[in-house]
mmCIF file of C-alpha atoms in Angstrom:
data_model
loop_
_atom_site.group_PDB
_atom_site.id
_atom_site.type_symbol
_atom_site.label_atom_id
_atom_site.label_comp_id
_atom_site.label_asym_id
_atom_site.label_seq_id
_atom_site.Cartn_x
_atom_site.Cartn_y
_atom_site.Cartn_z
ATOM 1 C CA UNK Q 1 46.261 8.505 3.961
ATOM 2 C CA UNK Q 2 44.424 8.739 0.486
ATOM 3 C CA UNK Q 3 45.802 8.443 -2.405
ATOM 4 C CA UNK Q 4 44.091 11.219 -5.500
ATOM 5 C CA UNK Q 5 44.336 11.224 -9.209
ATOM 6 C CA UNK Q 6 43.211 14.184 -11.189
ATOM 7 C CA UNK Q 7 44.082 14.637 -15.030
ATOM 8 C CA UNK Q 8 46.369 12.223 -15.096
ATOM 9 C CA UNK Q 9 48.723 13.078 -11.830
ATOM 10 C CA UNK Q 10 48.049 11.879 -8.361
ATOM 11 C CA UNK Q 11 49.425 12.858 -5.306
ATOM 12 C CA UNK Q 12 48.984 11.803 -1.365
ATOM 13 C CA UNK Q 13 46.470 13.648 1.132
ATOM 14 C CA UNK Q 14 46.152 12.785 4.767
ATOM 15 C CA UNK Q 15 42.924 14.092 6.110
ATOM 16 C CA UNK Q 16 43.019 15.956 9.054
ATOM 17 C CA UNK Q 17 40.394 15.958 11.505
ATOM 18 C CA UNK Q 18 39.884 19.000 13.886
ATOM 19 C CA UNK Q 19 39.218 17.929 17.389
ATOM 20 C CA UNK Q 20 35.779 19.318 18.694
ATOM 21 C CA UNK Q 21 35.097 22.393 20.993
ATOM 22 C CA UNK Q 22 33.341 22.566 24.057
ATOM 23 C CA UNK Q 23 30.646 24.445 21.548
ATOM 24 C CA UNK Q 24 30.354 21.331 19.159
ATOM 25 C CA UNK Q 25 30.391 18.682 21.857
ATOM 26 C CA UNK Q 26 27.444 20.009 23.900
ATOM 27 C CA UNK Q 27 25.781 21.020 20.310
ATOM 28 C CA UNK Q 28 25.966 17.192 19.292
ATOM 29 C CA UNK Q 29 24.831 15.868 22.890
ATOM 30 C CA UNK Q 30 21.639 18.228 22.745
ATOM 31 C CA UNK Q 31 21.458 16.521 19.145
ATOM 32 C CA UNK Q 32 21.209 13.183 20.690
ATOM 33 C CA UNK Q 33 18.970 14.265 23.479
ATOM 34 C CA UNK Q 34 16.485 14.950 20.869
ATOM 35 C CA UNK Q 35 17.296 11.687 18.943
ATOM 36 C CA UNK Q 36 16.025 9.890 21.875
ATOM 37 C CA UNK Q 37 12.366 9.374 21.759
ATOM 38 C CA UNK Q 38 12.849 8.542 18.510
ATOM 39 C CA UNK Q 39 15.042 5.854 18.923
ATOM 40 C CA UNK Q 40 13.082 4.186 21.898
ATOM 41 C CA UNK Q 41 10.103 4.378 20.002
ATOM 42 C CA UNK Q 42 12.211 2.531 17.172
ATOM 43 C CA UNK Q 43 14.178 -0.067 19.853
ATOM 44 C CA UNK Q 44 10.948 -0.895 22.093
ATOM 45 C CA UNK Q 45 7.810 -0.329 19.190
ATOM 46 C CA UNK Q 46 10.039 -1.339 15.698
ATOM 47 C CA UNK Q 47 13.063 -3.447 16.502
ATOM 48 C CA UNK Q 48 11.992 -5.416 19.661
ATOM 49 C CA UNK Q 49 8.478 -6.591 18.016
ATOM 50 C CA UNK Q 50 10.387 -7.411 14.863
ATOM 51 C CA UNK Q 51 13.076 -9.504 15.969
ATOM 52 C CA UNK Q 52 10.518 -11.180 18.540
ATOM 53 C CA UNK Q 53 8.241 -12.422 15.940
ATOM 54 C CA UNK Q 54 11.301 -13.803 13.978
ATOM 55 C CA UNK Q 55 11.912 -15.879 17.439
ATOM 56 C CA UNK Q 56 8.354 -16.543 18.037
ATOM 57 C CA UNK Q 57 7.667 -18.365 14.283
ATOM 58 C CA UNK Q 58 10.689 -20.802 14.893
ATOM 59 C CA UNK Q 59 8.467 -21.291 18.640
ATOM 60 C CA UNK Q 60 5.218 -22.614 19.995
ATOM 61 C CA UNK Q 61 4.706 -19.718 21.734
ATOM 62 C CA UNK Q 62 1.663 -19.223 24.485
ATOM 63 C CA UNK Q 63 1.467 -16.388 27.066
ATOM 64 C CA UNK Q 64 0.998 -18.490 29.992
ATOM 65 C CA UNK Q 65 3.732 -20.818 28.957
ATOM 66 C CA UNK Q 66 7.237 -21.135 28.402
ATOM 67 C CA UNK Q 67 8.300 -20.622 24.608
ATOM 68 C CA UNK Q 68 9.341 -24.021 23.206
ATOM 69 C CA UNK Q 69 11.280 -24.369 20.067
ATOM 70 C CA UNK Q 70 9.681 -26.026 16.674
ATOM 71 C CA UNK Q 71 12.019 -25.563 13.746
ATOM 72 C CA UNK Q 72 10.423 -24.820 10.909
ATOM 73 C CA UNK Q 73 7.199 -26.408 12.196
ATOM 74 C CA UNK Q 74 4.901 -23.399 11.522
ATOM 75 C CA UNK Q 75 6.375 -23.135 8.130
ATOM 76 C CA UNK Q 76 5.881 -26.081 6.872
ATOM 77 C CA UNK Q 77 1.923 -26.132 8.738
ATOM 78 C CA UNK Q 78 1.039 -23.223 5.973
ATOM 79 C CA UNK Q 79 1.787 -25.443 3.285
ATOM 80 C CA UNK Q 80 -0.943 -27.560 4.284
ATOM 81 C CA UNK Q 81 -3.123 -25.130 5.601
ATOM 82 C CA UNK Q 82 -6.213 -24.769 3.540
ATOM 83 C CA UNK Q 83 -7.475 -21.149 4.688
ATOM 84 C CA UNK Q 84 -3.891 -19.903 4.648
ATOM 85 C CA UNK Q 85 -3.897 -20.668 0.511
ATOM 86 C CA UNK Q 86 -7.425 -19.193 0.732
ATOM 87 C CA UNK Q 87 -6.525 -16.287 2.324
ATOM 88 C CA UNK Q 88 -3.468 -15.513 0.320
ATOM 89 C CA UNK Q 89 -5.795 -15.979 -3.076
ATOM 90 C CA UNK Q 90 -8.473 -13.343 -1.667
ATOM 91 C CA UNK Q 91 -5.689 -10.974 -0.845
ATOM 92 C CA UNK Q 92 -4.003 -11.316 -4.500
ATOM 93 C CA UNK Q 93 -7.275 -11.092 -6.149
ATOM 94 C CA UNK Q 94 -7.208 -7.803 -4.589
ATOM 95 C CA UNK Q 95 -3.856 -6.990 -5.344
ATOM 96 C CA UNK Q 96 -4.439 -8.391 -9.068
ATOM 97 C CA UNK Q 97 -7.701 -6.734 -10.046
ATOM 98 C CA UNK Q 98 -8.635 -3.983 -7.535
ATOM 99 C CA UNK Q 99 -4.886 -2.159 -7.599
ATOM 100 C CA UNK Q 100 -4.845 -1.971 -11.345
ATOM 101 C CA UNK Q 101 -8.575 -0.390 -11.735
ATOM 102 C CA UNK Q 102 -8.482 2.071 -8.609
ATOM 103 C CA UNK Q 103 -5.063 3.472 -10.606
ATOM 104 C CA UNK Q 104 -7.031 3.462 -13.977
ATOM 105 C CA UNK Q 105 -10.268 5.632 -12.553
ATOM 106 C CA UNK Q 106 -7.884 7.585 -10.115
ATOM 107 C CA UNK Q 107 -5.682 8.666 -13.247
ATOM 108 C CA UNK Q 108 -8.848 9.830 -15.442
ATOM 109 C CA UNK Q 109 -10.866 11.504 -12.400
ATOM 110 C CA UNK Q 110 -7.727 13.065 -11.935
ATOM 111 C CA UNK Q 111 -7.322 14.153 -15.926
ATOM 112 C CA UNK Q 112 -10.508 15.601 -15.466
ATOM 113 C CA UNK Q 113 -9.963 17.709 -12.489
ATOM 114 C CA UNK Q 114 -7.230 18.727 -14.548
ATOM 115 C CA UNK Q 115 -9.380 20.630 -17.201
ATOM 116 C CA UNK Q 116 -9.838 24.543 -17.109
ATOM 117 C CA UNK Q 117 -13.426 24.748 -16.268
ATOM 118 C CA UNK Q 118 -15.428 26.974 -13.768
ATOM 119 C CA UNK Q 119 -15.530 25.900 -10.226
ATOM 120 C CA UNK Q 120 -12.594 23.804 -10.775
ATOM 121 C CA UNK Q 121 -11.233 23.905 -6.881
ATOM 122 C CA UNK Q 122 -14.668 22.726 -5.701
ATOM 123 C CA UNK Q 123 -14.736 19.479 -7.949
ATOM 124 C CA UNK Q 124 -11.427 18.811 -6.298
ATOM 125 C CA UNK Q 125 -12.801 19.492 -3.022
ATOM 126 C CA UNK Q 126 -15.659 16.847 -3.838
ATOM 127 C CA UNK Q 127 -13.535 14.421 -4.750
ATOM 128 C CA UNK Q 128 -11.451 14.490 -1.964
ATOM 129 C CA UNK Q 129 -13.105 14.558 0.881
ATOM 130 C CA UNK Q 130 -14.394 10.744 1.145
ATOM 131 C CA UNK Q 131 -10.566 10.330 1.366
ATOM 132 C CA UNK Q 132 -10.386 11.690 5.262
ATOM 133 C CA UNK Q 133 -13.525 10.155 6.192
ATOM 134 C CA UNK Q 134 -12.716 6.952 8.933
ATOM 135 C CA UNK Q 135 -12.389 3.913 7.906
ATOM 136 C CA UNK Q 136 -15.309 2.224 9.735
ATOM 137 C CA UNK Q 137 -17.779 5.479 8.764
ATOM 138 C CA UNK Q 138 -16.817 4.276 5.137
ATOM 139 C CA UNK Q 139 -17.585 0.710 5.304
ATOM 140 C CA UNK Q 140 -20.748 0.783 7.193
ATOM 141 C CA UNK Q 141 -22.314 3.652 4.922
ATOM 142 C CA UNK Q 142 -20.711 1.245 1.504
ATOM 143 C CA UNK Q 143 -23.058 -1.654 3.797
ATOM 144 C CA UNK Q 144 -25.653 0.348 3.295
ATOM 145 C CA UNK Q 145 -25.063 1.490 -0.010
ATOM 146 C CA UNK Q 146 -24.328 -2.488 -1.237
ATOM 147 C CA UNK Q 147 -27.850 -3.392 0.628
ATOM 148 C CA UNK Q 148 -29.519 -5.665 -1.949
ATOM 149 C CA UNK Q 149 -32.648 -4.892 -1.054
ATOM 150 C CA UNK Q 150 -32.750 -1.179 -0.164
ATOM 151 C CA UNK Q 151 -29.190 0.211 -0.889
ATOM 152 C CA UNK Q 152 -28.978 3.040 -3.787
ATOM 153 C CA UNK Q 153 -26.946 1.046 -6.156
ATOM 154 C CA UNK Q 154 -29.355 -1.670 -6.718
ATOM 155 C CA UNK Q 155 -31.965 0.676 -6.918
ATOM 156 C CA UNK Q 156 -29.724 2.556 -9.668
ATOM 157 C CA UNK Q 157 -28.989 -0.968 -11.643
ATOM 158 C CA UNK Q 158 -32.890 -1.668 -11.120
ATOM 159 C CA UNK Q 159 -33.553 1.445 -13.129
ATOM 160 C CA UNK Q 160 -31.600 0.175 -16.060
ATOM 161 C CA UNK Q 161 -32.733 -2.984 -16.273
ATOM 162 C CA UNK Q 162 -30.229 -4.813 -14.359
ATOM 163 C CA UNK Q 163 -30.597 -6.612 -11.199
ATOM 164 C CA UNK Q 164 -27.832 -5.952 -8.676
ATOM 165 C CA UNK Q 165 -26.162 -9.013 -7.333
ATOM 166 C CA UNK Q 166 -26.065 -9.446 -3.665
ATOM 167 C CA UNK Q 167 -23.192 -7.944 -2.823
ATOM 168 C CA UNK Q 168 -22.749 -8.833 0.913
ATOM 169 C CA UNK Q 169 -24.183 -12.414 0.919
ATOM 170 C CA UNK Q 170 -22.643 -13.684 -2.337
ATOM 171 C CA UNK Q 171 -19.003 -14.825 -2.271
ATOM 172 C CA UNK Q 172 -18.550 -14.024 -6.124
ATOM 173 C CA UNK Q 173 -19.586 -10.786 -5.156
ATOM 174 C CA UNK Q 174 -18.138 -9.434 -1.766
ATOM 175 C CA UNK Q 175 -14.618 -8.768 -3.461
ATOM 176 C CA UNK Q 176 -15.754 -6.753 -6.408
ATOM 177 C CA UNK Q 177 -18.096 -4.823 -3.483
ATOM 178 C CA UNK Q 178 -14.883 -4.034 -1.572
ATOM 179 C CA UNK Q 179 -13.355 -2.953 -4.263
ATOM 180 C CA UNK Q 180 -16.071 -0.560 -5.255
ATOM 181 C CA UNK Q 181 -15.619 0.872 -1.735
ATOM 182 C CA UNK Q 182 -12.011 1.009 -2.130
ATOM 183 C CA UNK Q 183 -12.158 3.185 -4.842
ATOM 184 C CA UNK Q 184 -14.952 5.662 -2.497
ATOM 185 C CA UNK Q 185 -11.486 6.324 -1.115
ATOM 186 C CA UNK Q 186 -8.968 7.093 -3.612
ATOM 187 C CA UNK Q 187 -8.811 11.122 -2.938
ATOM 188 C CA UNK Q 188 -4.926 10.619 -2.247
ATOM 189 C CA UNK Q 189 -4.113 8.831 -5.222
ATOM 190 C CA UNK Q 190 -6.123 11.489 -7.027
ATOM 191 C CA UNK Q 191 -4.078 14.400 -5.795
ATOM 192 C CA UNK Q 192 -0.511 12.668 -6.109
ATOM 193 C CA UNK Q 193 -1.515 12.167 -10.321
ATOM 194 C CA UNK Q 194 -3.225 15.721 -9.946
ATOM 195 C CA UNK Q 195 0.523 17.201 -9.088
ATOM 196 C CA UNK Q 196 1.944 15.326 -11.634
ATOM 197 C CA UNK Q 197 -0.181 16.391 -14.321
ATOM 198 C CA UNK Q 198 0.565 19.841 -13.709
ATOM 199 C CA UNK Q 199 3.817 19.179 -14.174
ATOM 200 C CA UNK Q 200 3.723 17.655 -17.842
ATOM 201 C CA UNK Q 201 5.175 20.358 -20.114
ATOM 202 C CA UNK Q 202 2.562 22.224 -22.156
ATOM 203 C CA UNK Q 203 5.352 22.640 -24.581
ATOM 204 C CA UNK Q 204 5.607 19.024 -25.546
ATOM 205 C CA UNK Q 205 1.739 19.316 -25.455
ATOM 206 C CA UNK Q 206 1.421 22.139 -27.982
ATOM 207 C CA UNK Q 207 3.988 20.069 -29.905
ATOM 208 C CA UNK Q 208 1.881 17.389 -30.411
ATOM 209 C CA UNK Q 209 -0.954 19.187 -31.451
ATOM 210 C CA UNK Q 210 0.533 21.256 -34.218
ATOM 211 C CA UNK Q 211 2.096 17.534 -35.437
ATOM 212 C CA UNK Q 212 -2.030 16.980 -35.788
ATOM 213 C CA UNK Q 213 -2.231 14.501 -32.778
ATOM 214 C CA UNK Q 214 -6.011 14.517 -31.168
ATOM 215 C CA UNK Q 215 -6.950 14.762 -27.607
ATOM 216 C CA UNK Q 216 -6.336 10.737 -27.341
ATOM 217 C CA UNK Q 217 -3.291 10.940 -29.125
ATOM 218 C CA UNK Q 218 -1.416 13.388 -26.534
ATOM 219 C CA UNK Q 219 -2.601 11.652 -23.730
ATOM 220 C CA UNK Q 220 -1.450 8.476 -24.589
ATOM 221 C CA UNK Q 221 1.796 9.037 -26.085
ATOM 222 C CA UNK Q 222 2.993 12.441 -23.840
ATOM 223 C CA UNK Q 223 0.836 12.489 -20.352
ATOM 224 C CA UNK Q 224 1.113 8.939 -19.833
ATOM 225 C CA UNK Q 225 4.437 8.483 -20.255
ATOM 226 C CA UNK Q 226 5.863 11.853 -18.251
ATOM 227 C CA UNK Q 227 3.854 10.564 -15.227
ATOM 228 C CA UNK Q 228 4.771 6.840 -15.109
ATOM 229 C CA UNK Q 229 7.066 7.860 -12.045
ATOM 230 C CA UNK Q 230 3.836 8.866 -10.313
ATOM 231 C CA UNK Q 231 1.991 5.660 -11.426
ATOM 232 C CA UNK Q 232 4.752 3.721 -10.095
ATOM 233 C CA UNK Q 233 4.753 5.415 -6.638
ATOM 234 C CA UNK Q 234 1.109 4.767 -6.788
ATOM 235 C CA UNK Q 235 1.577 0.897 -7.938
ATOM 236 C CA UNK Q 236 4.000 0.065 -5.069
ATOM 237 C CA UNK Q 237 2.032 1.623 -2.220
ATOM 238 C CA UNK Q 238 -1.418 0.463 -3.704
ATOM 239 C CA UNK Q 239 -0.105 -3.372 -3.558
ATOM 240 C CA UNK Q 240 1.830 -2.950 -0.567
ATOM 241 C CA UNK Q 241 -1.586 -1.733 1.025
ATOM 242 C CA UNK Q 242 -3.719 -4.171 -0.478
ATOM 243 C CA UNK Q 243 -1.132 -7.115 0.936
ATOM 244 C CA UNK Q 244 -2.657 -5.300 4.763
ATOM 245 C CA UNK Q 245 -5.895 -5.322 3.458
ATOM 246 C CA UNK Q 246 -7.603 -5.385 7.125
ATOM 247 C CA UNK Q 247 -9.989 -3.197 8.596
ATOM 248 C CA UNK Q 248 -12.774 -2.689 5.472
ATOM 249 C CA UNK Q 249 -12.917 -6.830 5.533
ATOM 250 C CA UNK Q 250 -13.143 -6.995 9.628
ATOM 251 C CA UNK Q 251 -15.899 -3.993 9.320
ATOM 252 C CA UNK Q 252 -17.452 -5.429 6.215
ATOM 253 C CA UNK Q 253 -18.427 -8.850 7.394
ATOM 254 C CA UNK Q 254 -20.872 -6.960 9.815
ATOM 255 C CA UNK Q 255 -21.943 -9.325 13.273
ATOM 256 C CA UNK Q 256 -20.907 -12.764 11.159
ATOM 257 C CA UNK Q 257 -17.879 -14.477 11.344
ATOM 258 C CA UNK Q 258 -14.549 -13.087 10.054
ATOM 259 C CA UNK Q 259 -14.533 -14.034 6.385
ATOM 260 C CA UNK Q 260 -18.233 -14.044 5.698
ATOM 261 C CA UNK Q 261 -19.537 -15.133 2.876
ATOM 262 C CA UNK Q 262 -17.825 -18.290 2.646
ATOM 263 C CA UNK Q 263 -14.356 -16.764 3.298
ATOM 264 C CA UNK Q 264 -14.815 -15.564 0.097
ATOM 265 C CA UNK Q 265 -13.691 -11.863 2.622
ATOM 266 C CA UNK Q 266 -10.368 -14.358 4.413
ATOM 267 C CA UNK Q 267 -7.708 -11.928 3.334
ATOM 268 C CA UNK Q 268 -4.417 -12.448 4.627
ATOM 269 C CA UNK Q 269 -3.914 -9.940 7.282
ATOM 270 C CA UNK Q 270 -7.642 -11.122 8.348
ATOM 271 C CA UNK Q 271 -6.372 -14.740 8.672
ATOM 272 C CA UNK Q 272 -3.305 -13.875 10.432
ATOM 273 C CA UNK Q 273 -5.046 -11.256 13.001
ATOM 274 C CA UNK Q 274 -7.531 -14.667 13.696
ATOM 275 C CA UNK Q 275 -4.787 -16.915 14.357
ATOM 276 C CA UNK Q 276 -2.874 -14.696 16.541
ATOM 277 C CA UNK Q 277 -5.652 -12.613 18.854
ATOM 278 C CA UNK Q 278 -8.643 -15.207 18.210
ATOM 279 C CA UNK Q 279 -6.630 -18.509 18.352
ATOM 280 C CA UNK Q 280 -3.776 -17.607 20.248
ATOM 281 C CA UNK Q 281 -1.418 -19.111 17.897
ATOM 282 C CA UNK Q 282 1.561 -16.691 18.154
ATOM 283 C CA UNK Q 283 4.156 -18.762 16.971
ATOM 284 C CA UNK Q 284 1.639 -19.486 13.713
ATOM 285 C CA UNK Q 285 0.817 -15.929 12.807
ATOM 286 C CA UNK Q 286 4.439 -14.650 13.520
ATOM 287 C CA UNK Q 287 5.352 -17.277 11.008
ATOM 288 C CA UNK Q 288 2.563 -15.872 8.122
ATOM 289 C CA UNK Q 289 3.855 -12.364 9.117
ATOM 290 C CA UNK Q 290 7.575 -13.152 7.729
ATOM 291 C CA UNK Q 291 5.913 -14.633 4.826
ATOM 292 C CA UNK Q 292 3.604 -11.679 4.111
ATOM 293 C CA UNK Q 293 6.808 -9.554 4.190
ATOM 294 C CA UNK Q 294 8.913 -11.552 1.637
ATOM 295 C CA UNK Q 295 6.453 -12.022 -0.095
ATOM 296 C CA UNK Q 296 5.496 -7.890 -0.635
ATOM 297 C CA UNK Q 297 9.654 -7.916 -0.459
ATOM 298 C CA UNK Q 298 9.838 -10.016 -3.590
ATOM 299 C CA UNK Q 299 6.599 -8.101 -5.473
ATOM 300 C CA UNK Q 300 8.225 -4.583 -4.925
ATOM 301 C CA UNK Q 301 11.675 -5.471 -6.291
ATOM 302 C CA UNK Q 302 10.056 -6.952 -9.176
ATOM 303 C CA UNK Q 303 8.104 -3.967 -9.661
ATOM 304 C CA UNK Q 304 11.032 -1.669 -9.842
ATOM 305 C CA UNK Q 305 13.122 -3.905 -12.032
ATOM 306 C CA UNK Q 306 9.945 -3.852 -14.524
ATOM 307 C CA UNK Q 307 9.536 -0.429 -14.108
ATOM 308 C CA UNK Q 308 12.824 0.576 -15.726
ATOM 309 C CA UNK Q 309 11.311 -0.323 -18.942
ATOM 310 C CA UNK Q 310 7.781 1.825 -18.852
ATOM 311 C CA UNK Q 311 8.621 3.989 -16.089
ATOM 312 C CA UNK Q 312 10.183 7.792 -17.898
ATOM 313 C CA UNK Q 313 12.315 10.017 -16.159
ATOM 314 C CA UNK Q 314 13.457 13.170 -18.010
ATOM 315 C CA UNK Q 315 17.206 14.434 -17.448
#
C-alpha cells in the first residue's frame, strides 16, 4: 500500500494489478521470442568474453594449459613494463593533440558547408565521402600520399620552400602523419556539427548583428556556445576512439614490425593485440584491457563533470 500527499492532504492507495489474459501472455512470450538473439548475442559475444577476461588477468592463462592463478601478478608486471608506458604515451599523444585539432577543422569545414552558396549539397557530398571509404583503402593511399620521396604532399611543401619531413621513417613524425590521415576521415564529425548548426537560432543571430557584433563576434559568443552539446558528443567519442586506436597503426607500419619507427606507432590497443595474438600472453593483455577501460572510464566522467561548466543547454 502507498501512501500519497497532494496539497497538503494524503490519503492511502493500494495498487491493483490486473491479472493477464490469454491475449497478453502469448503477446509477451512472442516478445521474448524476439528478445532472444539478442540476448545470446549479449550472454555468449558481450557478457561471457567480459567476465572471462576479468578471470583471465588475475591468471596465467595458455590455451594448451590449465589456467593457474597469479594475483595481481599481471598488474603489477605493467608497472614495470617499459613498452606498456610507451604505448600508453603514443595513445595519449593521440588523444591529447589529434582529438582536439580533428574537432577544431571538423567544426570550421563544417561552418563553411554551412554558408548559402551555389552547389552547396555537392561540397557536402565531397567532404563526406572519404568518411565511408575502408579503413585499409585509407591508410595505404595516406602511405602513398606521406611518401617522402614521391608522395603529393612533399611535392606540395617542396613547392613552397619547405622540405617535408619523412613521415613514415621518422618517429617525431609518424604521429602527426596519422593524425593528418585521421582527419582524411572526419565526414561524420562534419555532419553531426553540420545538424547542429542548423539548429542555432537565426534570431539570436540577427540579434547580434543589429547589437553591431561582426562575423567573428557571433560565432564566438552565439554558435559556439549553442553547439557545445554537439562538441561534447564529439569529444567523448573522439577520445574514446582514439584510446582503440588500432587498425590505421597495424596498416600504417606497412611489412615492418608492429610499432615501426621506433615504436614511436606502439599505441595501446597495438601493444595489447601483440601480447595477446603474437605472444600469447592472455592473462597479460586481459589485464591491460581492464586498465584501458578504467582508464577511458575515469576520462569520460571527468569530461562530463567539466562539461557542465562550457557545455549550454537551452530550456
Amino acid at each position: 500500500m502507498d501512501k500519497l500527499r497532494a496539497k497538503g492532504r494524503s490519503w492511502n492507495w493500494s495498487p491493483k494489478f490486473r491479472k493477464w489474459g490469454a491475449r497478453e501472455r502469448a503477446n509477451f512470450w512472442i516478445g521474448m521470442v524476439f528478445l532472444l538473439p539478442w540476448t545470446i548475442g549479449f550472454l555468449v559475444f558481450t557478457l561471457y568474453p567480459m567476465a572471462a577476461s576479468l578471470v583471465y588477468s588475475f591468471s596465467i592463462y595458455h590455451p594448451k594449459a590449465p589456467l593457474e592463478w597469479a594475483g595481481l601478478q599481471n598488474y603489477a608486471g605493467l608497472l614495470n613494463d617499459k613498452l606498456f608506458w610507451k604505448s600508453l604515451y603514443n595513445t595519449l599523444y593521440m588523444v591529447v593533440i589529434g582529438v582536439p585539432v580533428t574537432l577544431l577543422v571538423s567544426f570550421f569545414c563544417a561552418v563553411l558547408l554551412n554558408l548559402k552558396v551555389r552547389g552547396q549539397s555537392i561540397y557536402r557530398v565531397i567532404y563526406f565521402l572519404p568518411s565511408i571509404v575502408p579503413t585499409v583503402a585509407s591508410v595505404i593511399l595516406w602511405l602513398w600520399i606521406l611518401n617522402p620521396n614521391a608522395g603529393i604532399l612533399n611535392t606540395l611543401l617542396g613547392y613552397v620552400g619547405i622540405q617535408g619531413p619523412n613521415w613514415m621513417s621518422n618517429p617525431a613524425w609518424s604521429k602527426p602523419g596519422l593524425i593528418l590521415l585521421g582527419m582524411w576521415g572526419m565526414g561524420g564529425t562534419i555532419v553531426i556539427y553540420l545538424s547542429g548548426l542548423q539548429d542555432v537560432p537565426t534570431s539570436l543571430l540577427e540579434a547580434a548583428e543589429l547589437d553591431g557584433a561582426n562575423w567573428w563576434q557571433r560565432l564566438w559568443t552565439v554558435t559556439v556556445p549553442m553547439v557545445s552539446p554537439i562538441t561534447l558528443f564529439n569529444l567523448i567519442t573522439g577520445v574514446i576512439a582514439q584510446f582503440q586506436y588500432f587498425a590505421q597503426a597495424y596498416v600504417f607500419r606497412g611489412t615492418q614490425n608492429l610499432g615501426y619507427p621506433l615504436n614511436s606507432t606502439l599505441f595501446y590497443s597495438v601493444y595489447l593485440y601483440q601480447n595477446a595474438f603474437l605472444w600469447l600472453k592472455m592473462g597479460y593483455a586481459s589485464a591491460m584491457a581492464w586498465v584501458l577501460f578504467i582508464i577511458i572510464l575515469i576520462c569520460t566522467i571527468l569530461l562530463l563533470k567539466v562539461s557542465e561548466r562550457f557545455t549550454y543547454y537551452a530550456g
